[in-house]
Short mmCIF file of C-alpha atoms and ligand atoms in Angstrom, two decimals:
data_model
loop_
_atom_site.label_atom_id
_atom_site.label_comp_id
_atom_site.label_asym_id
_atom_site.label_seq_id
_atom_site.Cartn_x
_atom_site.Cartn_y
_atom_site.Cartn_z
CA UNK A 1 -79.97 -11.71 -124.48
CA UNK A 2 -79.25 -13.40 -127.78
CA UNK A 3 -76.13 -15.45 -127.77
CA UNK A 4 -73.92 -16.45 -130.68
CA UNK A 5 -71.26 -19.19 -131.10
CA UNK A 6 -67.87 -17.88 -131.07
CA UNK A 7 -65.67 -20.83 -132.66
CA UNK A 8 -62.33 -19.24 -131.59
CA UNK A 9 -63.34 -19.46 -127.91
CA UNK A 10 -65.52 -22.57 -128.11
CA UNK A 11 -68.17 -21.06 -126.46
CA UNK A 12 -71.35 -18.85 -126.76
CA UNK A 13 -71.05 -15.03 -126.11
CA UNK A 14 -73.50 -12.42 -125.85
CA UNK A 15 -74.23 -10.67 -129.11
CA UNK A 16 -74.03 -7.31 -127.38
CA UNK A 17 -70.59 -6.24 -125.98
CA UNK A 18 -69.76 -3.70 -123.44
CA UNK A 19 -67.10 -1.09 -124.77
CA UNK A 20 -65.00 0.40 -121.92
CA UNK A 21 -63.61 3.28 -123.94
CA UNK A 22 -64.99 5.89 -121.59
CA UNK A 23 -64.46 4.16 -118.10
CA UNK A 24 -62.47 6.63 -115.91
CA UNK A 25 -62.55 9.57 -118.49
CA UNK A 26 -66.04 10.75 -119.79
CA UNK A 27 -67.59 8.28 -117.26
CA UNK A 28 -66.58 8.22 -113.61
CA UNK A 29 -65.58 4.90 -111.86
CA UNK A 30 -68.82 5.04 -109.88
CA UNK A 31 -70.97 5.55 -112.97
CA UNK A 32 -69.09 3.04 -115.02
CA UNK A 33 -69.44 0.43 -112.24
CA UNK A 34 -73.18 0.82 -112.23
CA UNK A 35 -73.19 0.55 -116.00
CA UNK A 36 -71.06 -2.64 -115.99
CA UNK A 37 -73.35 -4.07 -113.40
CA UNK A 38 -76.48 -3.24 -115.32
CA UNK A 39 -75.24 -4.59 -118.63
CA UNK A 40 -73.85 -7.75 -116.95
CA UNK A 41 -77.25 -8.29 -115.10
CA UNK A 42 -79.02 -8.07 -118.47
CA UNK A 43 -76.90 -10.73 -120.07
CA UNK A 44 -73.86 -8.95 -121.54
CA UNK A 45 -70.86 -11.05 -120.95
CA UNK A 46 -68.41 -9.53 -123.54
CA UNK A 47 -66.19 -6.84 -122.22
CA UNK A 48 -63.78 -4.83 -124.57
CA UNK A 49 -60.96 -2.71 -123.01
CA UNK A 50 -57.62 -1.36 -123.96
CA UNK A 51 -54.78 0.23 -121.85
CA UNK A 52 -55.46 3.64 -123.27
CA UNK A 53 -59.26 3.61 -122.58
CA UNK A 54 -60.65 5.92 -120.09
CA UNK A 55 -57.31 7.90 -120.19
CA UNK A 56 -55.41 4.87 -118.62
CA UNK A 57 -58.16 4.13 -116.12
CA UNK A 58 -60.39 1.78 -117.77
CA UNK A 59 -58.42 -1.48 -117.31
CA UNK A 60 -58.18 -1.18 -113.52
CA UNK A 61 -61.95 -0.24 -113.15
CA UNK A 62 -62.87 -3.18 -115.19
CA UNK A 63 -60.39 -5.54 -113.19
CA UNK A 64 -62.11 -4.22 -109.95
CA UNK A 65 -65.63 -4.88 -111.34
CA UNK A 66 -64.63 -8.49 -112.55
CA UNK A 67 -63.52 -9.77 -109.07
CA UNK A 68 -65.85 -12.71 -108.51
CA UNK A 69 -67.14 -12.62 -111.95
CA UNK A 70 -64.09 -13.25 -114.13
CA UNK A 71 -65.01 -16.72 -115.20
CA UNK A 72 -68.40 -15.66 -116.35
CA UNK A 73 -67.20 -13.14 -118.86
CA UNK A 74 -65.38 -12.84 -121.96
CA UNK A 75 -62.42 -10.33 -121.54
CA UNK A 76 -61.20 -8.87 -124.77
CA UNK A 77 -58.08 -6.78 -124.58
CA UNK A 78 -56.75 -4.51 -127.51
CA UNK A 79 -53.01 -4.01 -127.33
CA UNK A 80 -50.03 -3.36 -129.80
CA UNK A 81 -49.48 0.41 -129.71
CA UNK A 82 -47.08 2.26 -127.40
CA UNK A 83 -48.85 4.07 -124.75
CA UNK A 84 -48.33 7.89 -124.75
CA UNK A 85 -48.50 9.39 -121.35
CA UNK A 86 -51.05 12.19 -120.92
CA UNK A 87 -49.92 15.39 -119.23
CA UNK A 88 -52.29 16.76 -116.52
CA UNK A 89 -53.00 19.76 -118.78
CA UNK A 90 -53.99 17.44 -121.66
CA UNK A 91 -56.02 15.33 -119.31
CA UNK A 92 -58.10 18.49 -118.42
CA UNK A 93 -58.48 19.62 -122.06
CA UNK A 94 -59.59 16.25 -123.57
CA UNK A 95 -63.07 16.28 -122.40
CA UNK A 96 -63.51 19.81 -124.20
CA UNK A 97 -61.73 18.52 -127.22
CA UNK A 98 -64.06 15.43 -127.42
CA UNK A 99 -67.10 17.65 -127.05
CA UNK A 100 -66.05 19.83 -129.86
CA UNK A 101 -65.27 16.79 -132.10
CA UNK A 102 -68.85 15.43 -131.24
CA UNK A 103 -70.40 18.80 -132.03
CA UNK A 104 -68.32 19.13 -135.37
CA UNK A 105 -67.43 15.62 -136.53
CA UNK A 106 -66.15 16.72 -139.79
CA UNK A 107 -63.23 18.35 -137.86
CA UNK A 108 -62.34 15.35 -135.75
CA UNK A 109 -58.97 15.13 -137.59
CA UNK A 110 -57.99 18.60 -136.28
CA UNK A 111 -58.25 17.62 -132.73
CA UNK A 112 -55.23 15.42 -131.88
CA UNK A 113 -56.36 15.08 -128.21
CA UNK A 114 -59.39 13.16 -129.31
CA UNK A 115 -57.54 10.49 -131.40
CA UNK A 116 -54.38 9.44 -129.89
CA UNK A 117 -54.63 5.90 -131.29
CA UNK A 118 -53.35 6.61 -134.83
CA UNK A 119 -50.50 8.73 -133.41
CA UNK A 120 -49.07 5.92 -131.32
CA UNK A 121 -46.25 3.71 -132.95
CA UNK A 122 -46.91 -0.03 -133.07
CA UNK A 123 -45.26 -2.44 -130.62
CA UNK A 124 -42.64 -4.74 -132.19
CA UNK A 125 -43.60 -8.54 -131.91
CA UNK A 126 -41.24 -9.14 -129.08
CA UNK A 127 -42.84 -6.41 -126.94
CA UNK A 128 -46.48 -7.60 -127.08
CA UNK A 129 -46.06 -10.11 -124.20
CA UNK A 130 -44.58 -7.56 -121.81
CA UNK A 131 -47.49 -5.12 -122.58
CA UNK A 132 -50.01 -7.83 -122.02
CA UNK A 133 -48.33 -8.78 -118.63
CA UNK A 134 -48.81 -5.15 -117.44
CA UNK A 135 -52.51 -5.19 -118.79
CA UNK A 136 -53.10 -8.49 -117.06
CA UNK A 137 -51.90 -6.79 -113.65
CA UNK A 138 -54.11 -3.88 -113.96
CA UNK A 139 -57.16 -6.24 -114.99
CA UNK A 140 -56.37 -8.56 -111.95
CA UNK A 141 -56.41 -11.76 -113.89
CA UNK A 142 -53.90 -14.21 -115.23
CA UNK A 143 -55.32 -14.34 -118.92
CA UNK A 144 -57.56 -12.57 -121.27
CA UNK A 145 -59.97 -14.30 -123.54
CA UNK A 146 -59.26 -12.44 -126.68
CA UNK A 147 -56.01 -10.68 -127.46
CA UNK A 148 -56.79 -8.01 -129.99
CA UNK A 149 -53.91 -6.59 -132.13
CA UNK A 150 -54.35 -2.95 -132.31
CA UNK A 151 -54.55 -1.67 -136.04
CA UNK A 152 -51.69 -3.70 -137.35
CA UNK A 153 -50.55 -3.21 -140.97
CA UNK A 154 -51.28 -6.00 -143.45
CA UNK A 155 -47.42 -6.80 -143.23
CA UNK A 156 -47.64 -7.23 -139.39
CA UNK A 157 -50.49 -9.75 -139.81
CA UNK A 158 -48.47 -11.99 -142.00
CA UNK A 159 -45.10 -11.47 -140.29
CA UNK A 160 -43.53 -14.67 -139.01
CA UNK A 161 -42.14 -12.84 -136.06
CA UNK A 162 -45.65 -11.48 -135.01
CA UNK A 163 -47.29 -14.76 -135.62
CA UNK A 164 -44.66 -16.63 -133.44
CA UNK A 165 -45.08 -13.94 -130.60
CA UNK A 166 -48.79 -14.46 -130.71
CA UNK A 167 -48.69 -18.26 -130.76
CA UNK A 168 -46.29 -18.15 -127.83
CA UNK A 169 -48.89 -16.16 -125.80
CA UNK A 170 -51.52 -18.67 -126.73
CA UNK A 171 -49.26 -21.66 -125.69
CA UNK A 172 -48.53 -20.04 -122.26
CA UNK A 173 -52.14 -19.57 -121.67
CA UNK A 174 -52.14 -15.82 -121.42
CA UNK A 175 -54.87 -15.55 -124.06
CA UNK A 176 -57.45 -18.05 -125.50
CA UNK A 177 -57.86 -16.41 -129.10
CA UNK A 178 -56.20 -13.72 -131.07
CA UNK A 179 -57.94 -11.08 -133.14
CA UNK A 180 -57.14 -8.27 -135.50
CA UNK A 181 -58.71 -4.82 -134.99
CA UNK A 182 -58.54 -2.30 -137.72
CA UNK A 183 -58.47 -1.94 -141.51
CA UNK A 184 -60.28 -4.47 -143.72
CA UNK A 185 -57.06 -4.91 -145.84
CA UNK A 186 -55.10 -6.10 -142.49
CA UNK A 187 -58.09 -8.56 -141.61
CA UNK A 188 -58.16 -9.85 -145.04
CA UNK A 189 -54.41 -10.42 -145.11
CA UNK A 190 -54.50 -12.08 -141.59
CA UNK A 191 -57.29 -14.31 -142.64
CA UNK A 192 -55.36 -15.44 -145.71
CA UNK A 193 -52.10 -16.05 -144.11
CA UNK A 194 -53.11 -17.91 -141.05
CA UNK A 195 -55.76 -19.70 -138.95
CA UNK A 196 -54.30 -17.78 -136.14
CA UNK A 197 -56.73 -14.90 -136.16
CA UNK A 198 -60.23 -16.21 -135.43
CA UNK A 199 -61.75 -12.90 -134.64
CA UNK A 200 -61.77 -9.71 -136.50
CA UNK A 201 -62.80 -6.30 -134.86
CA UNK A 202 -63.71 -3.32 -137.00
CA UNK A 203 -65.84 -0.23 -137.47
CA UNK A 204 -69.03 -0.87 -139.29
CA UNK A 205 -71.78 1.83 -139.33
CA UNK A 206 -74.20 2.24 -142.26
CA UNK A 207 -71.80 4.69 -143.86
CA UNK A 208 -69.07 2.12 -144.12
CA UNK A 209 -70.85 -1.21 -144.57
CA UNK A 210 -67.33 -2.90 -143.84
CA UNK A 211 -68.90 -6.23 -142.87
CA UNK A 212 -70.40 -6.72 -146.33
CA UNK A 213 -67.17 -6.03 -147.90
CA UNK A 214 -65.39 -8.38 -145.57
CA UNK A 215 -67.74 -11.14 -145.97
CA UNK A 216 -67.16 -11.02 -149.77
CA UNK A 217 -63.40 -10.69 -149.55
CA UNK A 218 -62.89 -13.62 -147.00
CA UNK A 219 -65.46 -15.99 -148.73
CA UNK A 220 -64.28 -19.44 -149.13
CA UNK A 221 -62.06 -19.71 -146.03
CA UNK A 222 -63.01 -19.98 -142.48
CA UNK A 223 -64.50 -16.56 -141.67
CA UNK A 224 -63.32 -14.94 -138.35
CA UNK A 225 -66.10 -14.02 -135.81
CA UNK A 226 -66.96 -10.34 -136.49
CA UNK A 227 -66.86 -7.80 -133.64
CA UNK A 228 -68.19 -4.50 -134.87
CA UNK A 229 -68.47 -1.00 -133.31
CA UNK A 230 -69.29 2.51 -134.50
CA UNK A 231 -72.93 2.32 -134.54
CA UNK A 232 -73.44 5.54 -132.50
CA UNK A 233 -69.85 6.97 -132.10
CA UNK A 234 -68.09 9.37 -134.69
CA UNK A 235 -71.13 11.46 -135.49
CA UNK A 236 -73.19 8.43 -137.09
CA UNK A 237 -76.16 8.89 -134.68
CA UNK A 238 -76.37 12.78 -135.28
CA UNK A 239 -75.98 12.23 -139.15
CA UNK A 240 -78.86 9.87 -139.36
CA UNK A 241 -80.95 12.13 -137.13
CA UNK A 242 -80.27 15.06 -139.43
CA UNK A 243 -81.12 12.98 -142.46
CA UNK A 244 -84.31 11.79 -141.16
CA UNK A 245 -85.41 15.33 -139.96
CA UNK A 246 -84.38 16.90 -143.32
CA UNK A 247 -87.18 15.53 -145.81
CA UNK A 248 -90.34 16.55 -144.20
CA UNK A 249 -91.10 13.45 -142.41
CA UNK A 250 -91.05 11.10 -145.54
CA UNK A 251 -88.36 8.84 -144.22
CA UNK A 252 -89.82 8.68 -140.74
CA UNK A 253 -93.29 7.80 -142.32
CA UNK A 254 -91.39 4.88 -144.18
CA UNK A 255 -89.46 3.84 -141.10
CA UNK A 256 -92.80 3.60 -139.23
CA UNK A 257 -94.07 1.06 -141.68
CA UNK A 258 -91.28 -1.11 -140.40
CA UNK A 259 -92.42 -0.46 -136.90
CA UNK A 260 -89.92 2.29 -135.78
CA UNK A 261 -91.11 5.35 -134.23
CA UNK A 262 -90.52 7.98 -131.48
CA UNK A 263 -88.78 8.53 -129.14
CA UNK A 264 -86.06 5.90 -130.07
CA UNK A 265 -86.61 5.79 -133.66
CA UNK A 266 -82.86 6.50 -134.70
CA UNK A 267 -81.48 4.35 -131.75
CA UNK A 268 -83.44 1.32 -132.59
CA UNK A 269 -83.08 1.82 -136.25
CA UNK A 270 -79.12 1.86 -135.88
CA UNK A 271 -79.12 -0.92 -133.16
CA UNK A 272 -81.11 -3.30 -135.40
CA UNK A 273 -79.01 -2.43 -138.41
CA UNK A 274 -75.91 -3.43 -136.35
CA UNK A 275 -77.25 -6.64 -135.25
CA UNK A 276 -78.71 -7.49 -138.74
CA UNK A 277 -75.31 -6.64 -140.48
CA UNK A 278 -73.45 -8.85 -137.86
CA UNK A 279 -75.95 -11.60 -137.08
CA UNK A 280 -73.46 -14.23 -135.75
CA UNK A 281 -71.01 -11.79 -134.10
CA UNK A 282 -70.74 -9.29 -131.41
CA UNK A 283 -71.73 -5.56 -131.61
CA UNK A 284 -69.92 -3.33 -129.09
CA UNK A 285 -71.41 -0.14 -127.67
CA UNK A 286 -70.03 2.21 -125.10
CA UNK A 287 -73.07 2.67 -122.68
CA UNK A 288 -73.09 4.38 -119.46
CA UNK A 289 -76.63 5.81 -119.44
CA UNK A 290 -79.27 3.32 -118.11
CA UNK A 291 -81.87 4.11 -120.75
CA UNK A 292 -79.08 3.36 -123.45
CA UNK A 293 -78.23 -0.02 -121.79
CA UNK A 294 -81.91 -1.01 -121.31
CA UNK A 295 -82.44 -0.20 -125.06
CA UNK A 296 -79.25 -1.85 -126.29
CA UNK A 297 -80.07 -5.02 -124.22
CA UNK A 298 -83.44 -5.18 -125.29
CA UNK A 299 -82.67 -5.01 -129.13
CA UNK A 300 -79.97 -7.44 -128.59
CA UNK A 301 -82.43 -10.00 -127.46
CA UNK A 302 -84.51 -9.89 -130.66
CA UNK A 303 -83.70 -12.08 -133.71
CA UNK A 304 -81.90 -10.07 -136.33
CA UNK A 305 -84.12 -8.55 -138.90
CA UNK A 306 -83.57 -8.95 -142.65
CA UNK A 307 -85.40 -5.87 -143.67
CA UNK A 308 -83.60 -3.18 -141.72
CA UNK A 309 -80.14 -3.20 -143.53
CA UNK A 310 -81.73 -2.73 -146.98
CA UNK A 311 -84.09 0.10 -145.79
CA UNK A 312 -81.24 1.98 -144.05
CA UNK A 313 -78.78 1.65 -147.12
CA UNK A 314 -81.37 2.54 -149.60
CA UNK A 315 -83.23 5.27 -148.08
CA UNK A 316 -80.90 6.69 -145.51
CA UNK A 317 -77.38 6.18 -146.91
CA UNK A 318 -78.02 6.36 -150.75
CA UNK A 319 -81.03 8.91 -150.24
CA UNK A 320 -83.11 6.98 -152.89
CA UNK A 321 -86.88 7.72 -152.99
N1 LIG B 401 -60.22 -0.07 -132.98
C1 LIG B 401 -61.11 -0.62 -132.30
O1 LIG B 401 -61.00 -1.88 -132.07
C2 LIG B 401 -62.11 0.03 -131.53
C3 LIG B 401 -62.24 1.48 -131.95
C4 LIG B 401 -63.24 2.35 -131.28
C5 LIG B 401 -63.98 1.59 -130.28
N2 LIG B 401 -63.81 0.24 -130.00
C6 LIG B 401 -64.70 -0.26 -129.01
O2 LIG B 401 -66.06 -0.12 -129.27
C7 LIG B 401 -66.83 0.41 -128.30
C8 LIG B 401 -67.80 1.40 -128.70
O3 LIG B 401 -67.34 2.32 -129.55
P1 LIG B 401 -67.97 3.17 -130.63
O4 LIG B 401 -67.01 4.13 -131.35
O5 LIG B 401 -69.07 2.31 -131.29
O6 LIG B 401 -69.05 4.15 -129.72
P2 LIG B 401 -68.69 5.24 -128.83
O7 LIG B 401 -67.85 6.21 -129.68
O8 LIG B 401 -68.15 4.74 -127.63
O9 LIG B 401 -70.15 5.96 -128.50
C9 LIG B 401 -70.94 5.35 -128.15
C10 LIG B 401 -71.70 6.63 -127.57
O10 LIG B 401 -73.17 6.24 -127.98
C11 LIG B 401 -74.05 6.39 -126.82
N3 LIG B 401 -75.01 5.34 -126.87
C12 LIG B 401 -74.85 4.06 -126.44
N4 LIG B 401 -76.08 3.28 -126.54
C13 LIG B 401 -76.82 4.34 -127.29
C14 LIG B 401 -78.17 4.06 -127.70
N5 LIG B 401 -78.97 3.04 -127.51
N6 LIG B 401 -78.73 5.29 -128.18
C15 LIG B 401 -77.95 6.49 -128.33
N7 LIG B 401 -76.85 6.70 -127.92
C16 LIG B 401 -76.32 5.47 -127.31
C17 LIG B 401 -73.13 6.18 -125.61
O11 LIG B 401 -73.57 7.17 -124.68
P3 LIG B 401 -73.59 6.67 -123.02
O12 LIG B 401 -72.37 6.55 -122.56
O13 LIG B 401 -74.00 8.19 -122.31
O14 LIG B 401 -74.73 5.83 -122.79
C18 LIG B 401 -71.82 6.66 -126.11
O15 LIG B 401 -71.64 8.17 -125.96
C19 LIG B 401 -65.74 1.26 -127.46
O16 LIG B 401 -66.12 1.49 -126.12
C20 LIG B 401 -64.50 0.39 -127.56
O17 LIG B 401 -64.57 -0.61 -126.64
C21 LIG B 401 -63.00 -0.40 -130.69
#
């Protein structure tokens, strides 16, 4: 596994991170524990979790997995939004809603059950510490390595009250570093306002290219370590698969000149794109299937390629010939 220096934590971390979004919901505890162990054995030491992940089960599952391993991992926790309790009926309907959203990604916004995050009101600055304490109890630890602020507004990122609350948490040792997760505008505002936010987490598929825009926008100052996600989720995988299959094999033939071919052409292309576009940061993936874990860890062990992002953008995103 390739490692990268994370200055905010003063240590090296694996360039592939394990996203716990499905632990306890789509993925059972037993399958999740097997996946966590398989990734950890292959060198993954960054674990990303949030109170709402796995319909509220992921923190406890990860906490149980981390017994005896806590000091060998980076625990990254995203908080900052009020939790919405899920009724038993909604809990039953969510897998179906998620399946529909995966089949018809263009209608994702029509299924509120699949996207509770944006519906949840933000926590006030003085509520963050109490929310963190509840998460620490579920995670069975006394600190997280990274406290990630969940989708704050640019105003939240520069607010005195928020910065004081976060510094208090750092001073008390409840977190080692603080991050912003969310929109590029909030990340840029946070980076300009303070040296507090040493890590930035955001979605970055070939169709967004957010890392490039952020690198340009933050140029000059100390750039936060990037933690990116979204390489397979949200319909990206299927969209690339469709594009590659829709031109009579011309794109696949071009990709083969770079060494990509069946059976994992799209998977490897997207992974290499993600690592190339974030070469000194962490790429998060949810992964419960052992084939996915092995593939992701294998690609995370290679040095980042500089030919794959231009190829993906030119031929797949822009559709140029
Ligand atoms: N605002 C935020 O900060 C934020 C937002 C969203 C997500 N996240 C974090 O990022 C993580 C990843 O989320 P995401 O949106 O990128 O992905 P995702 O929606 O969690 O989807 C990943 C999907 O891709 C599959 N997959 C994994 N490796 C693959 C491979 N090599 N080839 C094909 N499919 C593969 C997984 O399947 P299997 O499980 O079957 O292996 C999973 O179903 C989350 O778990 C969460 O920790 C953070």
